PDB file of C-alpha atoms in Angstrom:
ATOM      1  CA  GLN A1301       0.000   0.000   0.000  1.00 58.00           C
ATOM      2  CA  GLN A1302       1.059   3.552  -0.665  1.00 63.00           C
ATOM      3  CA  TYR A1303       0.074   6.655   1.211  1.00 66.00           C
ATOM      4  CA  LYS A1304       0.663  10.224   0.249  1.00 69.00           C
ATOM      5  CA  VAL A1305       1.097  12.711   3.079  1.00 70.00           C
ATOM      6  CA  GLU A1306       1.519  16.428   2.499  1.00 70.00           C
ATOM      7  CA  PHE A1307       3.082  18.852   4.943  1.00 69.00           C
ATOM      8  CA  ILE A1308       2.790  22.583   4.601  1.00 72.00           C
ATOM      9  CA  LEU A1309       5.356  24.567   6.495  1.00 71.00           C
ATOM     10  CA  VAL A1310       7.133  27.879   6.321  1.00 70.00           C
ATOM     11  CA  PRO A1311      10.907  27.480   6.550  1.00 66.00           C
ATOM     12  CA  ARG A1312      12.033  29.864   9.285  1.00 67.00           C
ATOM     13  CA  GLU A1313      15.621  28.813   9.893  1.00 73.00           C
ATOM     14  CA  VAL A1314      18.080  26.504   8.214  1.00 77.00           C
ATOM     15  CA  GLY A1315      18.570  23.063   9.729  1.00 79.00           C
ATOM     16  CA  TYR A1316      16.820  19.738  10.137  1.00 78.00           C
ATOM     17  CA  ARG A1317      13.180  19.662  11.151  1.00 80.00           C
ATOM     18  CA  LYS A1318      11.255  16.620  12.303  1.00 81.00           C
ATOM     19  CA  LEU A1319       7.873  16.712  10.596  1.00 81.00           C
ATOM     20  CA  ALA A1320       6.224  13.658  12.092  1.00 82.00           C
ATOM     21  CA  THR A1321       6.723  10.197  13.538  1.00 85.00           C
ATOM     22  CA  PHE A1322       4.955   7.318  11.829  1.00 81.00           C
ATOM     23  CA  THR A1323       4.219   3.882  13.210  1.00 83.00           C
ATOM     24  CA  PHE A1324       3.694   1.224  10.555  1.00 77.00           C
ATOM     25  CA  HIS A1325       2.018  -2.080  11.354  1.00 78.00           C
ATOM     26  CA  TYR A1326       2.236  -4.854   8.792  1.00 74.00           C
ATOM     27  CA  ASP A1327       1.997  -8.561   8.042  1.00 77.00           C
ATOM     28  CA  ILE A1328       4.017 -10.447   5.437  1.00 74.00           C
ATOM     29  CA  PRO A1329       2.403 -13.894   5.296  1.00 76.00           C
ATOM     30  CA  GLY A1330       4.878 -15.223   2.687  1.00 71.00           C
ATOM     31  CA  VAL A1331       7.740 -15.104   5.182  1.00 72.00           C
ATOM     32  CA  ASN A1332       5.575 -15.742   8.229  1.00 77.00           C
ATOM     33  CA  LEU A1333       5.826 -12.228   9.704  1.00 74.00           C
ATOM     34  CA  ARG A1334       2.775 -11.178  11.676  1.00 82.00           C
ATOM     35  CA  ASN A1335       1.998  -8.032  13.679  1.00 84.00           C
ATOM     36  CA  GLU A1336       5.315  -6.422  12.810  1.00 81.00           C
ATOM     37  CA  GLU A1337       5.867  -2.763  13.624  1.00 82.00           C
ATOM     38  CA  VAL A1338       8.370  -0.153  12.542  1.00 81.00           C
ATOM     39  CA  ILE A1339       8.627   3.451  13.713  1.00 84.00           C
ATOM     40  CA  ALA A1340      10.080   6.035  11.358  1.00 82.00           C
ATOM     41  CA  ASP A1341      10.549   9.781  11.479  1.00 82.00           C
ATOM     42  CA  ALA A1342       9.814  12.038   8.535  1.00 79.00           C
ATOM     43  CA  SER A1343      12.205  14.970   8.477  1.00 80.00           C
ATOM     44  CA  ILE A1344      13.318  17.712   6.155  1.00 78.00           C
ATOM     45  CA  GLU A1345      16.484  19.737   5.834  1.00 77.00           C
ATOM     46  CA  ILE A1346      16.104  23.434   5.130  1.00 77.00           C
ATOM     47  CA  THR A1347      19.281  24.762   3.585  1.00 75.00           C
ATOM     48  CA  GLU A1348      20.651  27.806   1.818  1.00 73.00           C
ATOM     49  CA  ASP A1349      23.330  25.687   0.136  1.00 72.00           C
ATOM     50  CA  SER A1350      22.053  25.218  -3.405  1.00 66.00           C
ATOM     51  CA  THR A1351      24.396  22.242  -3.916  1.00 68.00           C
ATOM     52  CA  LYS A1352      22.513  20.351  -1.188  1.00 67.00           C
ATOM     53  CA  ALA A1353      19.051  21.520  -2.121  1.00 59.00           C
ATOM     54  CA  ASN A1354      16.893  20.694  -5.084  1.00 61.00           C
ATOM     55  CA  ILE A1355      16.335  24.398  -5.616  1.00 50.00           C
ATOM     56  CA  PRO A1356      17.399  25.631  -9.046  1.00 50.00           C
ATOM     57  CA  ASN A1357      18.780  28.936  -7.745  1.00 57.00           C
ATOM     58  CA  ASN A1358      18.846  31.325  -4.824  1.00 67.00           C
ATOM     59  CA  LYS A1359      15.899  33.335  -6.146  1.00 68.00           C
ATOM     60  CA  VAL A1360      13.570  30.786  -4.543  1.00 66.00           C
ATOM     61  CA  VAL A1361      15.238  31.267  -1.156  1.00 72.00           C
ATOM     62  CA  GLU A1362      14.979  35.065  -1.547  1.00 78.00           C
ATOM     63  CA  LEU A1363      11.294  34.783  -2.402  1.00 76.00           C
ATOM     64  CA  VAL A1364      10.640  32.598   0.651  1.00 77.00           C
ATOM     65  CA  ARG A1365      12.407  35.161   2.830  1.00 82.00           C
ATOM     66  CA  LYS A1366      10.235  37.947   1.427  1.00 85.00           C
ATOM     67  CA  ILE A1367       7.111  35.892   2.093  1.00 83.00           C
ATOM     68  CA  ILE A1368       8.245  35.218   5.660  1.00 86.00           C
ATOM     69  CA  ALA A1369       8.956  38.928   6.180  1.00 89.00           C
ATOM     70  CA  THR A1370       5.480  39.831   4.943  1.00 89.00           C
ATOM     71  CA  GLN A1371       3.861  37.215   7.186  1.00 89.00           C
ATOM     72  CA  GLN A1372       5.851  38.426  10.177  1.00 91.00           C
ATOM     73  CA  CYS A1373       4.676  42.004   9.543  1.00 92.00           C
ATOM     74  CA  GLN A1374       1.073  40.791   9.356  1.00 92.00           C
ATOM     75  CA  ASN A1375       1.551  38.884  12.610  1.00 92.00           C
ATOM     76  CA  ALA A1376       3.069  41.992  14.194  1.00 93.00           C
ATOM     77  CA  GLU A1377      -0.051  43.954  13.217  1.00 92.00           C
ATOM     78  CA  ALA A1378      -2.179  41.381  15.034  1.00 93.00           C
ATOM     79  CA  ASP A1379       0.111  41.571  18.076  1.00 93.00           C
ATOM     80  CA  LEU A1380      -0.211  45.350  18.162  1.00 91.00           C
ATOM     81  CA  GLU A1381      -3.988  45.103  18.007  1.00 92.00           C
ATOM     82  CA  ARG A1382      -3.761  42.922  21.136  1.00 92.00           C
ATOM     83  CA  ASN A1383      -1.364  45.454  22.714  1.00 90.00           C
ATOM     84  CA  ASP A1384       1.468  42.901  22.613  1.00 91.00           C
ATOM     85  CA  ILE A1385       4.316  45.312  21.865  1.00 91.00           C
ATOM     86  CA  ARG A1386       6.984  42.763  22.769  1.00 92.00           C
ATOM     87  CA  GLY A1387       5.585  40.153  20.372  1.00 93.00           C
ATOM     88  CA  ALA A1388       5.261  42.721  17.582  1.00 93.00           C
ATOM     89  CA  THR A1389       8.825  43.889  18.181  1.00 93.00           C
ATOM     90  CA  LYS A1390      10.185  40.357  17.902  1.00 94.00           C
ATOM     91  CA  LYS A1391       8.285  39.697  14.681  1.00 93.00           C
ATOM     92  CA  LEU A1392       9.402  42.962  13.104  1.00 94.00           C
ATOM     93  CA  GLU A1393      13.012  42.181  14.013  1.00 94.00           C
ATOM     94  CA  GLN A1394      12.647  38.809  12.253  1.00 92.00           C
ATOM     95  CA  ALA A1395      11.070  40.495   9.231  1.00 92.00           C
ATOM     96  CA  THR A1396      13.959  42.950   9.088  1.00 94.00           C
ATOM     97  CA  ARG A1397      16.477  40.107   9.208  1.00 91.00           C
ATOM     98  CA  MET A1398      14.707  38.211   6.411  1.00 89.00           C
ATOM     99  CA  LEU A1399      14.623  41.313   4.209  1.00 90.00           C
ATOM    100  CA  GLU A1400      18.296  42.039   4.842  1.00 91.00           C
ATOM    101  CA  LEU A1401      19.226  38.441   3.988  1.00 87.00           C
ATOM    102  CA  SER A1402      17.272  38.685   0.738  1.00 84.00           C
ATOM    103  CA  GLY A1403      19.088  41.892  -0.232  1.00 86.00           C
ATOM    104  CA  GLU A1404      16.089  44.179   0.285  1.00 88.00           C
ATOM    105  CA  GLN A1405      17.899  46.873   2.282  1.00 92.00           C
ATOM    106  CA  ASP A1406      15.374  49.655   1.541  1.00 92.00           C
ATOM    107  CA  LYS A1407      12.448  47.523   2.693  1.00 91.00           C
ATOM    108  CA  ALA A1408      14.388  46.387   5.751  1.00 92.00           C
ATOM    109  CA  LYS A1409      15.053  50.029   6.585  1.00 94.00           C
ATOM    110  CA  GLU A1410      11.328  50.818   6.303  1.00 93.00           C
ATOM    111  CA  VAL A1411      10.438  47.964   8.668  1.00 93.00           C
ATOM    112  CA  LYS A1412      13.143  49.148  11.100  1.00 94.00           C
ATOM    113  CA  GLU A1413      11.597  52.622  11.020  1.00 94.00           C
ATOM    114  CA  ARG A1414       8.185  51.166  11.870  1.00 93.00           C
ATOM    115  CA  LEU A1415       9.780  49.151  14.679  1.00 93.00           C
ATOM    116  CA  SER A1416      11.479  52.225  16.098  1.00 93.00           C
ATOM    117  CA  ALA A1417       8.273  54.284  15.900  1.00 92.00           C
ATOM    118  CA  ILE A1418       6.298  51.547  17.656  1.00 92.00           C
ATOM    119  CA  ASN A1419       8.836  51.285  20.455  1.00 90.00           C
ATOM    120  CA  LYS A1420       8.776  55.076  20.966  1.00 90.00           C
ATOM    121  CA  ALA A1421       4.981  55.434  20.706  1.00 89.00           C
ATOM    122  CA  ASN A1422       2.768  55.983  23.693  1.00 88.00           C
ATOM    123  CA  PRO A1423      -0.365  53.800  23.972  1.00 86.00           C
ATOM    124  CA  ALA A1424      -2.588  56.440  22.344  1.00 89.00           C
ATOM    125  CA  GLU A1425      -0.412  56.405  19.192  1.00 90.00           C
ATOM    126  CA  ILE A1426      -0.520  52.620  18.660  1.00 89.00           C
ATOM    127  CA  PRO A1427      -3.620  52.679  16.369  1.00 90.00           C
ATOM    128  CA  LEU A1428      -1.795  55.092  14.042  1.00 90.00           C
ATOM    129  CA  GLU A1429       1.309  52.895  14.112  1.00 91.00           C
ATOM    130  CA  ILE A1430      -0.837  49.872  13.219  1.00 90.00           C
ATOM    131  CA  LYS A1431      -2.091  51.752  10.144  1.00 91.00           C
ATOM    132  CA  ARG A1432       1.447  52.713   9.161  1.00 91.00           C
ATOM    133  CA  LEU A1433       2.637  49.138   9.621  1.00 90.00           C
ATOM    134  CA  ARG A1434      -0.292  47.915   7.535  1.00 90.00           C
ATOM    135  CA  GLY A1435       0.887  50.224   4.726  1.00 90.00           C
ATOM    136  CA  THR A1436       4.390  48.806   4.970  1.00 89.00           C
ATOM    137  CA  THR A1437       3.022  45.266   4.927  1.00 88.00           C
ATOM    138  CA  ASN A1438       0.928  46.042   1.841  1.00 86.00           C
ATOM    139  CA  ARG A1439       4.001  47.375   0.041  1.00 85.00           C
ATOM    140  CA  LEU A1440       5.904  44.208   0.925  1.00 83.00           C
ATOM    141  CA  SER A1441       3.124  41.920  -0.270  1.00 78.00           C
ATOM    142  CA  ASN A1442       2.632  43.770  -3.571  1.00 74.00           C
ATOM    143  CA  GLU A1443       6.167  43.190  -4.783  1.00 62.00           C
TER     144      GLU A1443
END
């Protein structure tokens, strides 16, 4: 029997990731094996080394980084709406790092500016900073 299992994940950092552990139960009557069991892990390696990856070029890695940066900005917006400044700060720092790694220095600078403004803002200014961050996120997602 064959089974197809799909995993959807966003690669955040390079390295090995365990996706799941499978337990297989089987019988092979021809060789008198009954109630056999094997446990196997499904894992994936996320790498930037194109010689180890089946990625045709680094443009794919850059695109993934841009997508991650956009998602982190969206998550930061949600954190700000919940008044979680610390969570938003962490996500915007990650977005900045992803943009810098993908060579998008201007966009990284814009996210850093939003981060700085959020950290300096008083609670009454947070709704305005959310709107500004939303504009930055829209610009990231449109390119």
